[in-house]
CSV table of C-alpha atoms in Angstrom, one decimal:
chain,number,residue,atom,x,y,z
A,1,MET,CA,-6.3,25.9,-47.0
A,2,ALA,CA,-5.1,23.9,-44.0
A,3,ILE,CA,-4.5,25.8,-40.7
A,4,ARG,CA,-1.1,25.0,-39.2
A,5,GLN,CA,-1.1,23.9,-35.5
A,6,PRO,CA,1.7,24.5,-33.0
A,7,VAL,CA,4.0,21.5,-32.5
A,8,PHE,CA,4.8,20.4,-28.9
A,9,LYS,CA,7.3,17.9,-27.6
A,10,PRO,CA,5.9,14.7,-26.3
A,11,TYR,CA,4.4,15.1,-22.7
A,12,ASN,CA,3.1,12.0,-20.9
A,13,GLN,CA,3.5,11.8,-17.1
A,14,GLN,CA,2.5,8.1,-17.2
A,15,GLN,CA,5.3,7.2,-19.7
A,16,ILE,CA,7.4,4.2,-18.4
A,17,LEU,CA,11.1,4.2,-19.1
A,18,ALA,CA,12.6,0.9,-20.2
A,19,ILE,CA,15.9,1.8,-18.5
A,20,PRO,CA,15.3,4.4,-15.7
A,21,PRO,CA,18.2,6.9,-15.3
A,22,THR,CA,20.4,6.8,-12.2
A,23,LEU,CA,20.8,9.8,-10.0
A,24,ASP,CA,24.4,10.0,-11.0
A,25,GLU,CA,23.4,10.6,-14.6
A,26,LEU,CA,21.3,13.6,-13.6
A,27,ILE,CA,24.2,15.4,-11.9
A,28,PRO,CA,26.5,17.4,-14.3
A,29,GLN,CA,30.1,16.3,-14.1
A,30,THR,CA,31.3,19.9,-13.1
A,31,HIS,CA,28.6,20.5,-10.5
A,32,PRO,CA,29.9,21.6,-7.0
A,33,VAL,CA,28.0,18.8,-5.3
A,34,ARG,CA,30.6,16.4,-6.8
A,35,VAL,CA,33.4,18.4,-5.2
A,36,VAL,CA,31.8,18.1,-1.8
A,37,ASN,CA,31.3,14.4,-2.3
A,38,GLU,CA,34.8,13.8,-3.4
A,39,VAL,CA,36.4,15.8,-0.6
A,40,ILE,CA,34.5,14.2,2.2
A,41,ASN,CA,35.1,10.7,0.7
A,42,LYS,CA,38.9,11.4,1.2
A,43,LEU,CA,38.5,12.6,4.8
A,44,ASN,CA,39.4,10.5,7.9
A,45,ILE,CA,36.2,10.5,9.8
A,46,GLU,CA,37.5,8.2,12.6
A,47,PRO,CA,37.0,11.0,15.3
A,48,LEU,CA,33.4,11.4,14.2
A,49,LEU,CA,32.7,7.7,14.5
A,50,LYS,CA,33.7,7.8,18.2
A,51,ALA,CA,30.6,10.0,18.9
A,52,TYR,CA,28.3,7.1,18.2
A,53,HIS,CA,27.3,4.4,20.7
A,54,ILE,CA,27.9,0.7,19.8
A,55,LYS,CA,24.5,-0.4,21.3
A,56,GLY,CA,21.1,0.8,20.1
A,57,SER,CA,19.3,1.0,16.8
A,58,SER,CA,21.1,1.7,13.5
A,59,SER,CA,21.9,5.3,12.6
A,60,TYR,CA,22.4,7.2,9.4
A,61,HIS,CA,26.1,7.0,8.4
A,62,PRO,CA,28.0,10.1,9.6
A,63,GLN,CA,29.5,10.5,6.1
A,64,LEU,CA,26.0,10.8,4.6
A,65,LEU,CA,25.0,13.5,7.2
A,66,LEU,CA,28.3,15.4,6.9
A,67,LYS,CA,27.8,15.6,3.1
A,68,VAL,CA,24.2,16.8,3.4
A,69,LEU,CA,25.3,19.4,6.0
A,70,ILE,CA,28.3,20.7,4.1
A,71,TYR,CA,26.5,20.9,0.8
A,72,GLY,CA,23.6,22.7,2.6
A,73,TYR,CA,26.1,25.3,3.8
A,74,VAL,CA,27.6,25.6,0.3
A,75,THR,CA,24.1,26.4,-1.1
A,76,ASN,CA,23.1,28.6,1.8
A,77,THR,CA,20.7,26.1,3.3
A,78,TYR,CA,21.2,26.0,7.1
A,79,SER,CA,17.8,25.1,8.5
A,80,SER,CA,17.6,21.4,9.6
A,81,ARG,CA,14.0,21.3,8.4
A,82,LYS,CA,14.9,22.6,4.9
A,83,LEU,CA,17.8,20.2,4.7
A,84,ALA,CA,15.5,17.3,5.6
A,85,ALA,CA,13.1,18.5,2.9
A,86,ALA,CA,15.9,18.8,0.3
A,87,CYS,CA,16.8,15.1,0.9
A,88,LYS,CA,13.4,14.3,-0.5
A,89,GLU,CA,13.0,17.0,-3.2
A,90,SER,CA,16.5,17.9,-4.5
A,91,VAL,CA,18.3,15.5,-6.8
A,92,TYR,CA,21.6,16.7,-5.5
A,93,PHE,CA,20.8,16.0,-1.9
A,94,MET,CA,19.1,12.7,-2.9
A,95,TRP,CA,22.3,11.7,-4.7
A,96,LEU,CA,24.5,12.6,-1.7
A,97,SER,CA,22.2,10.8,0.8
A,98,SER,CA,21.7,7.8,-1.6
A,99,MET,CA,17.9,8.3,-1.2
A,100,GLY,CA,18.2,8.4,2.6
A,101,TYR,CA,15.7,10.6,4.3
A,102,PRO,CA,17.1,11.8,7.6
A,103,ASP,CA,14.5,13.9,9.5
A,104,HIS,CA,15.3,17.3,10.9
A,105,ASN,CA,15.9,16.0,14.5
A,106,THR,CA,18.5,13.6,13.1
A,107,ILE,CA,20.3,16.4,11.3
A,108,ASN,CA,20.1,18.7,14.3
A,109,ARG,CA,21.4,16.1,16.7
A,110,PHE,CA,24.2,15.3,14.3
A,111,ARG,CA,25.2,19.0,14.0
A,112,GLY,CA,24.8,19.9,17.7
A,113,VAL,CA,25.9,16.7,19.5
A,114,ARG,CA,27.8,14.3,17.2
A,115,LEU,CA,29.8,16.9,15.2
A,116,LYS,CA,30.5,19.2,18.1
A,117,ASP,CA,33.7,17.6,19.4
A,118,ALA,CA,34.8,16.2,16.0
A,119,LEU,CA,34.3,19.4,14.0
A,120,ARG,CA,37.9,20.6,14.6
A,121,SER,CA,39.4,17.3,13.3
A,122,VAL,CA,37.1,17.4,10.2
A,123,PHE,CA,38.2,21.0,9.5
A,124,GLU,CA,41.9,20.0,9.9
A,125,GLU,CA,41.5,17.1,7.5
A,126,VAL,CA,40.0,19.4,4.8
A,127,VAL,CA,42.9,21.9,5.3
A,128,LYS,CA,45.5,19.1,4.9
A,129,LEU,CA,43.8,17.8,1.8
A,130,LEU,CA,43.8,21.3,0.3
A,131,ALA,CA,47.5,21.6,1.2
A,132,GLU,CA,48.3,18.3,-0.6
A,133,GLU,CA,46.4,19.6,-3.7
A,134,GLY,CA,48.6,22.7,-3.6
A,135,LEU,CA,45.7,25.1,-3.1
A,136,LEU,CA,47.1,26.5,0.1
A,137,SER,CA,50.2,26.5,2.3
A,138,ILE,CA,50.4,25.8,6.0
A,139,GLU,CA,53.9,27.3,6.1
A,140,GLU,CA,53.0,30.9,5.4
A,141,VAL,CA,49.9,32.3,7.0
A,142,ASN,CA,48.1,35.7,7.6
A,143,THR,CA,46.4,36.3,10.9
A,144,ASP,CA,43.8,38.7,11.9
A,145,GLY,CA,40.8,38.9,14.2
A,146,THR,CA,37.2,40.0,13.9
A,147,LYS,CA,34.5,40.6,16.5
A,148,ILE,CA,31.2,38.7,16.1
A,149,GLU,CA,28.2,39.8,18.1
A,150,ALA,CA,26.8,37.0,20.3
A,151,ASN,CA,23.1,36.0,20.2
A,152,ALA,CA,22.7,37.3,23.7
A,153,ASN,CA,20.6,40.0,25.5
A,154,LYS,CA,22.8,43.1,25.5
A,155,TYR,CA,20.9,44.6,28.5
A,156,THR,CA,21.6,41.8,30.9
A,157,PHE,CA,25.3,42.0,31.8
A,158,VAL,CA,27.7,41.7,34.7
A,159,TRP,CA,30.6,44.1,35.1
A,160,LYS,CA,33.7,43.3,37.2
A,161,LYS,CA,34.0,47.0,38.3
A,162,SER,CA,30.4,47.0,39.6
A,163,ILE,CA,31.1,43.9,41.7
A,164,GLN,CA,34.2,45.5,43.1
A,165,THR,CA,32.3,48.7,43.9
A,166,ASN,CA,29.5,46.8,45.7
A,167,LYS,CA,32.1,44.8,47.7
A,168,GLU,CA,33.8,48.0,48.8
A,169,LYS,CA,30.4,49.3,50.0
A,170,MET,CA,29.9,46.1,52.0
A,171,LYS,CA,33.4,46.5,53.6
A,172,LYS,CA,32.6,50.1,54.5
A,173,GLN,CA,29.2,49.3,56.0
A,174,LEU,CA,30.5,46.4,58.1
A,175,THR,CA,33.5,48.4,59.3
A,176,GLU,CA,31.1,51.3,60.3
A,177,ILE,CA,28.9,49.0,62.3
A,178,TRP,CA,31.9,47.3,63.9
A,179,GLN,CA,33.4,50.7,65.0
A,180,TYR,CA,30.0,51.7,66.5
A,181,ALA,CA,30.0,48.4,68.5
A,182,GLN,CA,33.5,49.3,69.8
A,183,GLN,CA,32.3,52.6,71.0
A,184,ILE,CA,29.3,51.3,73.0
A,185,ALA,CA,31.1,48.1,74.2
A,186,SER,CA,31.6,47.7,78.0
A,187,ASP,CA,35.1,47.3,79.5
A,188,GLU,CA,34.2,43.6,80.3
A,189,ASP,CA,32.9,42.9,76.8
A,190,LYS,CA,35.3,45.0,74.7
A,191,MET,CA,35.2,44.6,70.9
A,192,PRO,CA,38.5,43.7,69.1
A,193,GLU,CA,39.8,45.7,66.1
A,194,PRO,CA,37.7,45.3,62.9
A,195,PRO,CA,38.5,42.3,60.7
A,196,ASP,CA,40.9,42.7,57.8
A,197,PHE,CA,38.8,43.3,54.8
A,198,THR,CA,41.6,43.5,52.3
A,199,GLU,CA,40.1,40.3,50.8
A,200,ILE,CA,36.4,39.8,51.4
A,201,ASP,CA,34.6,36.5,51.0
A,202,SER,CA,31.4,34.8,52.1
A,203,GLU,CA,32.9,33.1,55.2
A,204,LYS,CA,34.4,36.4,56.5
A,205,VAL,CA,31.2,38.3,55.9
A,206,LYS,CA,29.1,35.6,57.6
A,207,ALA,CA,31.5,35.4,60.6
A,208,THR,CA,31.5,39.3,61.0
A,209,ILE,CA,27.7,39.5,60.9
A,210,GLU,CA,27.4,36.8,63.5
A,211,GLN,CA,29.9,38.6,65.8
A,212,LEU,CA,28.1,41.9,65.4
A,213,ASN,CA,24.7,40.4,66.1
A,214,GLU,CA,26.1,38.6,69.2
A,215,LYS,CA,27.7,41.8,70.6
A,216,LEU,CA,24.8,44.1,69.9
A,217,ALA,CA,21.9,41.8,70.7
A,218,GLY,CA,19.9,42.8,73.8
A,219,LYS,CA,21.5,46.3,74.0
A,220,GLU,CA,18.7,48.8,74.4
A,221,SER,CA,20.7,52.0,73.7
A,222,ILE,CA,21.6,51.0,70.1
A,223,ASP,CA,21.2,53.8,67.5
A,224,LYS,CA,18.2,53.1,65.3
A,225,LYS,CA,20.1,53.7,62.1
A,226,ILE,CA,22.8,51.2,63.1
A,227,LYS,CA,20.1,48.7,64.2
A,228,ASP,CA,18.5,49.0,60.8
A,229,LYS,CA,21.8,48.7,59.0
A,230,LEU,CA,22.7,45.6,60.9
A,231,LYS,CA,19.3,44.1,60.1
A,232,TYR,CA,19.8,44.9,56.4
A,233,VAL,CA,23.3,43.4,56.2
A,234,THR,CA,22.2,40.3,58.1
A,235,LYS,CA,19.4,39.7,55.6
A,236,LYS,CA,21.2,40.7,52.3
A,237,TYR,CA,25.0,40.4,52.6
A,238,PRO,CA,25.5,36.6,52.8
A,239,GLU,CA,23.4,36.1,49.7
A,240,SER,CA,25.0,39.0,47.9
A,241,ILE,CA,28.6,38.0,48.6
A,242,ALA,CA,27.8,34.4,47.4
A,243,LYS,CA,26.4,35.8,44.2
A,244,TYR,CA,29.5,38.1,43.6
A,245,GLU,CA,31.8,35.1,44.2
A,246,GLN,CA,29.9,33.1,41.6
A,247,GLN,CA,30.0,35.9,39.1
A,248,GLU,CA,33.8,36.4,39.7
A,249,THR,CA,34.3,32.7,39.0
A,250,ILE,CA,32.6,33.1,35.6
A,251,LEU,CA,34.5,36.4,34.9
A,252,LYS,CA,38.0,35.1,35.6
A,253,ASP,CA,40.3,37.6,33.9
A,254,ARG,CA,37.5,39.4,31.9
A,255,ASN,CA,35.8,42.7,32.8
A,256,SER,CA,32.3,41.7,31.8
A,257,TYR,CA,30.0,38.9,30.6
A,258,SER,CA,26.4,38.5,29.4
A,259,LYS,CA,23.9,36.8,31.7
A,260,THR,CA,22.3,35.0,28.8
A,261,ASP,CA,25.6,33.8,27.3
A,262,THR,CA,28.2,33.8,30.0
A,263,ASP,CA,31.0,33.1,27.5
A,264,ALA,CA,30.3,36.4,25.7
A,265,THR,CA,32.2,39.5,26.7
A,266,PHE,CA,31.1,43.1,26.1
A,267,MET,CA,33.2,44.8,23.5
A,268,ARG,CA,33.0,47.5,20.8
A,269,MET,CA,32.0,46.2,17.4
A,270,LYS,CA,33.3,47.4,14.1
A,271,GLU,CA,29.7,47.9,12.8
A,272,ASP,CA,28.6,50.7,15.0
A,273,HIS,CA,25.4,51.9,13.3
A,274,MET,CA,24.5,54.3,16.1
A,275,LYS,CA,28.0,55.9,16.1
A,276,ASN,CA,28.0,56.0,19.9
A,277,GLY,CA,30.6,53.3,20.7
A,278,GLN,CA,28.0,51.0,22.3
A,279,LEU,CA,29.3,47.9,23.9
A,280,LYS,CA,27.7,44.6,22.8
A,281,PRO,CA,28.2,41.0,23.9
A,282,GLY,CA,30.5,39.2,21.4
A,283,TYR,CA,33.5,37.1,20.7
A,284,ASN,CA,36.9,37.9,19.2
A,285,VAL,CA,37.4,35.3,16.5
A,286,GLN,CA,41.0,34.8,15.4
A,287,ILE,CA,41.5,33.5,11.9
A,288,SER,CA,44.7,32.4,10.0
A,289,THR,CA,44.4,32.2,6.2
A,290,SER,CA,46.5,31.1,3.3
A,291,ASN,CA,45.5,31.9,-0.3
A,292,GLN,CA,42.1,33.1,1.2
A,293,PHE,CA,41.4,29.7,2.7
A,294,ILE,CA,41.0,29.5,6.5
A,295,VAL,CA,43.6,27.2,8.0
A,296,ASN,CA,43.1,27.9,11.7
A,297,TYR,CA,40.5,29.5,13.9
A,298,THR,CA,40.2,30.2,17.7
A,299,ILE,CA,37.5,32.0,19.7
A,300,HIS,CA,38.4,34.3,22.5
A,301,PRO,CA,36.7,36.5,25.1
A,302,ASN,CA,39.5,39.1,25.0
A,303,PRO,CA,38.4,42.3,23.1
A,304,THR,CA,42.0,43.0,22.0
A,305,ASP,CA,44.0,41.0,19.5
A,306,THR,CA,47.3,41.4,21.4
A,307,THR,CA,46.5,38.8,24.0
A,308,THR,CA,45.1,36.2,21.6
A,309,LEU,CA,48.2,35.1,19.6
A,310,THR,CA,49.6,32.7,22.2
A,311,LEU,CA,46.5,30.5,22.3
A,312,HIS,CA,46.0,30.9,18.6
A,313,LEU,CA,49.5,29.7,17.8
A,314,ALA,CA,49.2,26.8,20.3
A,315,GLN,CA,46.0,25.6,18.5
A,316,TYR,CA,47.8,25.8,15.1
A,317,MET,CA,50.7,23.7,16.5
A,318,ALA,CA,48.3,21.2,18.0
A,319,SER,CA,46.5,20.9,14.6
A,320,PHE,CA,49.5,20.6,12.3
A,321,GLY,CA,52.3,19.5,14.7
A,322,LYS,CA,54.5,22.5,14.1
A,323,ALA,CA,54.4,26.3,13.9
A,324,PRO,CA,54.2,28.1,10.5
A,325,LYS,CA,57.5,29.3,9.0
A,326,GLY,CA,56.1,32.8,8.5
A,327,LEU,CA,53.2,34.8,10.0
A,328,THR,CA,51.9,38.2,8.8
A,329,ALA,CA,49.8,40.3,11.1
A,330,ASP,CA,48.9,44.0,11.7
A,331,ALA,CA,50.1,46.2,14.5
A,332,GLY,CA,47.4,44.9,16.9
A,333,TYR,CA,49.7,41.9,17.6
A,334,GLY,CA,53.0,43.9,17.9
A,335,SER,CA,53.8,43.2,21.6
A,336,GLU,CA,57.0,42.0,23.2
A,337,GLU,CA,55.3,38.9,24.4
A,338,ASN,CA,54.1,38.0,20.8
A,339,TYR,CA,57.5,38.8,19.3
A,340,THR,CA,59.3,36.7,21.9
A,341,LEU,CA,56.9,33.8,21.3
A,342,LEU,CA,57.3,33.8,17.5
A,343,GLU,CA,61.1,34.1,17.9
A,344,LYS,CA,61.1,31.1,20.3
A,345,GLU,CA,59.1,29.0,17.8
A,346,LYS,CA,61.4,30.2,14.9
A,347,VAL,CA,58.5,31.9,13.1
A,348,THR,CA,59.5,34.8,10.8
A,349,ALA,CA,57.2,37.6,12.1
A,350,PHE,CA,56.0,40.1,9.5
A,351,GLU,CA,54.3,41.9,12.3
A,352,LYS,CA,54.1,45.7,12.8
A,353,TYR,CA,54.4,47.4,16.2
A,354,GLY,CA,52.1,50.1,17.5
A,355,MET,CA,53.8,53.3,16.2
A,356,PHE,CA,55.3,51.8,13.0
A,357,ASP,CA,53.1,53.6,10.5
A,358,LYS,CA,53.3,57.0,12.3
A,359,GLN,CA,57.1,56.8,12.5
A,360,GLN,CA,57.3,56.6,8.7
A,361,HIS,CA,56.0,60.1,8.3
A,362,GLU,CA,58.1,63.2,8.6
A,363,ASN,CA,55.3,65.1,10.4
A,364,HIS,CA,55.6,62.7,13.3
A,365,ASN,CA,59.4,63.1,13.5
A,366,ARG,CA,59.1,66.9,13.5
A,367,LYS,CA,56.4,66.8,16.1
A,368,PHE,CA,58.4,64.7,18.5
A,369,PRO,CA,62.1,65.5,17.9
A,370,PHE,CA,63.2,64.7,21.4
A,371,ALA,CA,61.5,61.3,21.8
A,372,ALA,CA,63.4,58.7,23.8
A,373,ASP,CA,63.8,56.4,20.8
A,374,LYS,CA,65.7,59.2,18.9
A,375,LEU,CA,68.4,59.6,21.6
A,376,PHE,CA,71.9,58.3,20.9
A,377,TYR,CA,73.0,55.3,23.0
A,378,ASN,CA,76.6,54.9,24.0
A,379,GLN,CA,77.1,51.2,24.5
A,380,GLU,CA,80.6,51.4,26.1
A,381,ARG,CA,79.4,53.7,28.9
A,382,ASP,CA,75.8,52.4,29.0
A,383,CYS,CA,74.3,55.9,28.8
A,384,TYR,CA,72.0,57.9,26.5
A,385,ILE,CA,72.9,61.3,25.1
A,386,CYS,CA,70.3,64.0,25.5
A,387,PRO,CA,69.6,66.6,22.7
A,388,MET,CA,72.1,69.0,24.4
A,389,GLY,CA,74.9,66.4,24.7
A,390,GLN,CA,74.4,65.6,28.4
A,391,GLN,CA,74.9,61.9,29.4
A,392,MET,CA,71.9,60.2,30.9
A,393,HIS,CA,73.3,57.4,33.1
A,394,PHE,CA,71.8,54.1,34.2
A,395,ILE,CA,70.1,54.4,37.6
A,396,GLY,CA,68.5,51.0,38.0
A,397,ASN,CA,66.0,48.6,36.5
A,398,TYR,CA,62.8,46.8,37.5
A,399,THR,CA,60.5,44.1,36.3
A,400,ARG,CA,56.8,44.6,35.5
A,401,LYS,CA,54.1,42.1,34.5
A,402,THR,CA,51.6,42.6,31.7
A,403,SER,CA,47.9,41.6,32.1
A,404,THR,CA,48.8,38.1,30.8
A,405,GLY,CA,51.6,37.6,33.3
A,406,PHE,CA,54.5,38.2,30.9
A,407,GLU,CA,57.5,39.8,32.6
A,408,GLN,CA,59.2,42.8,31.0
A,409,ASN,CA,62.6,44.1,32.1
A,410,ILE,CA,62.8,47.9,32.2
A,411,LYS,CA,66.0,49.9,32.5
A,412,ARG,CA,65.9,53.5,33.8
A,413,TYR,CA,68.3,56.3,32.8
A,414,GLN,CA,68.4,59.9,34.1
A,415,ALA,CA,70.2,63.2,33.3
A,416,LYS,CA,71.9,65.1,36.1
A,417,ASN,CA,71.4,68.8,35.3
A,418,CYS,CA,68.3,69.9,33.4
A,419,ALA,CA,67.6,73.0,35.4
A,420,ASN,CA,69.6,75.5,33.3
A,421,CYS,CA,69.2,73.7,30.0
A,422,PRO,CA,67.8,75.9,27.2
A,423,LEU,CA,65.7,73.0,26.0
A,424,ASN,CA,64.0,72.5,29.4
A,425,GLY,CA,60.3,72.4,28.8
A,426,ALA,CA,60.6,71.4,25.2
A,427,CYS,CA,62.8,68.3,25.7
A,428,HIS,CA,60.6,67.0,28.5
A,429,LYS,CA,57.7,68.0,30.8
A,430,SER,CA,59.1,66.8,34.1
A,431,LYS,CA,59.9,69.4,36.8
A,432,ASN,CA,63.0,67.4,37.8
A,433,ASN,CA,65.9,66.0,35.7
A,434,ARG,CA,64.7,64.1,32.6
A,435,GLY,CA,64.4,60.3,33.0
A,436,ILE,CA,63.6,57.7,30.4
A,437,GLU,CA,62.7,54.0,30.6
A,438,VAL,CA,64.1,51.6,28.1
A,439,ASN,CA,63.0,48.0,27.3
A,440,GLU,CA,66.1,46.7,25.5
A,441,ASN,CA,64.5,43.4,24.5
A,442,LEU,CA,61.5,45.1,23.0
A,443,LYS,CA,63.7,47.6,21.3
A,444,ARG,CA,65.7,44.8,19.7
A,445,LEU,CA,62.5,43.0,18.6
A,446,LYS,CA,61.0,46.2,17.1
A,447,GLN,CA,64.2,46.7,15.1
A,448,GLN,CA,63.8,43.1,13.7
A,449,ALA,CA,60.2,43.8,12.8
A,450,TYR,CA,61.1,47.1,11.2
A,451,GLU,CA,63.7,45.4,9.0
A,452,LEU,CA,61.3,42.7,8.0
C-alpha cells in the first residue's frame, strides 16, 4: 500500500519570470496608497519648488518626497530612518518613490527645511481639493482650541511677575542708597532728588550707579551696609537689568515662557494626571473643521481661546480669500470683540457667551432674581427700573480697554434712594445707592447670539 505524501505548491527562489510584474500590479486598486498618490498628483506644488536652489547637484523630486512623507504619516511611520528603509523594503513606498532611495538625511532636510515654509500652501491645496470633491465645506466651520504640551523643560521658565518684582527691588535699593547720599552730602556738593524710577531701564540704572559711585567715592564716614550695597549693585545690577530687558522682549504680552522653548507659554493642560493644576509649557492650537476634516489651524501662546479668534479668522481669510458664512464655537469665544469681528465680516456666529448655559436653568434665575440683566429698561427716559419700581438714571459713561486693546463703551446708571428700601441688602451689597454698569453693544450682541 502506497503512503501518501503532502502536496506543496511550487517553491523555487531561482525561478525566472518571462514577464516580470510591475510594481503597479502588486498594489490593490483600493489600497490607501493610491489615494495619497492621486491627491498629491493634483496639488499645485509651485510654492514647494521655490525652496530649491537652481544651482547645485540634482535633488529628489519634491513630489516624490511629499508622497513618501504623507503616506508614512498615514501608516504611522514618522522616523526619517524608518521612511528611508521603507523605500527599499515596502512595495508601497517603492511604488510611490518609483524605486528611488532617498536617505534619512534627505527626508529630514525636506521635512524640516524645504517643507517648512510651503506646508501651509500644501495644506490649503488639499482642503480646496476636498471641497471640490464635496467632502467638506469651507462655508460652515466649527472652531475650538486644544492645548498641546511643548517638548520643553518644565522647570526652566521665566515669569513676567518675577521680573517686575525684581525690578521693584532694584528701584527700592537704588532709591535707598540715593537718599543716604543726600543725607551725608555737603552743602557745596548737594545731591539732587532721586531719579524717576517709574520706568526703569539699563541706561537709567547705569547712570544712577555712576552718579552714586562718584558722589560717595572717597568719603570715609560711609555706613558699611550702604557701602556693601553700592558695591553689590555696581557689580550685579547692569547685568541683571539687561537680562530682564531681553526676557521682556521675548515675553511681549505673555506672562511666562520656557527657557528651552521661548515660544512656549506655561498653561494648564486638560490632562492633569496629578490633579494639582500644574502649569506646563505648551501651545494653544486653534482648529476649524468641516465634516471632521481640518480646514484651518493656527498656533498661539495665549492660554485662553477668547483672544485667539482674530488671528485665526485672519489666517482663514488669507487661505481662502474670504471669511466663512457661518462659525460655530463654544462659550470660550463669546466676547464683545469676537462678536463684533464676526458681525463686521458678515459671519453668522453660532457662539455662546459666558453665562448662556447657566441662564437656561431656573435655579440660576431664582438664585439671582435682582441681577442687572433682569431689570426693565425704559428707552424713552433712558433709565432702568429697580425691583421696587425706582428709576435708575444715567449718570455717565466711560471707555475701557481689554487686554487686546479692544475698546468697550460702558454706561453707568444709579438709583437715588436705597437707604429705606425693604430690599436693601438683598437687591445689592453696596453701602450706597445701587449702581449698575451696562455695555449696550455687548447686550445687543448677546441677544443676537441667544436667538441664534
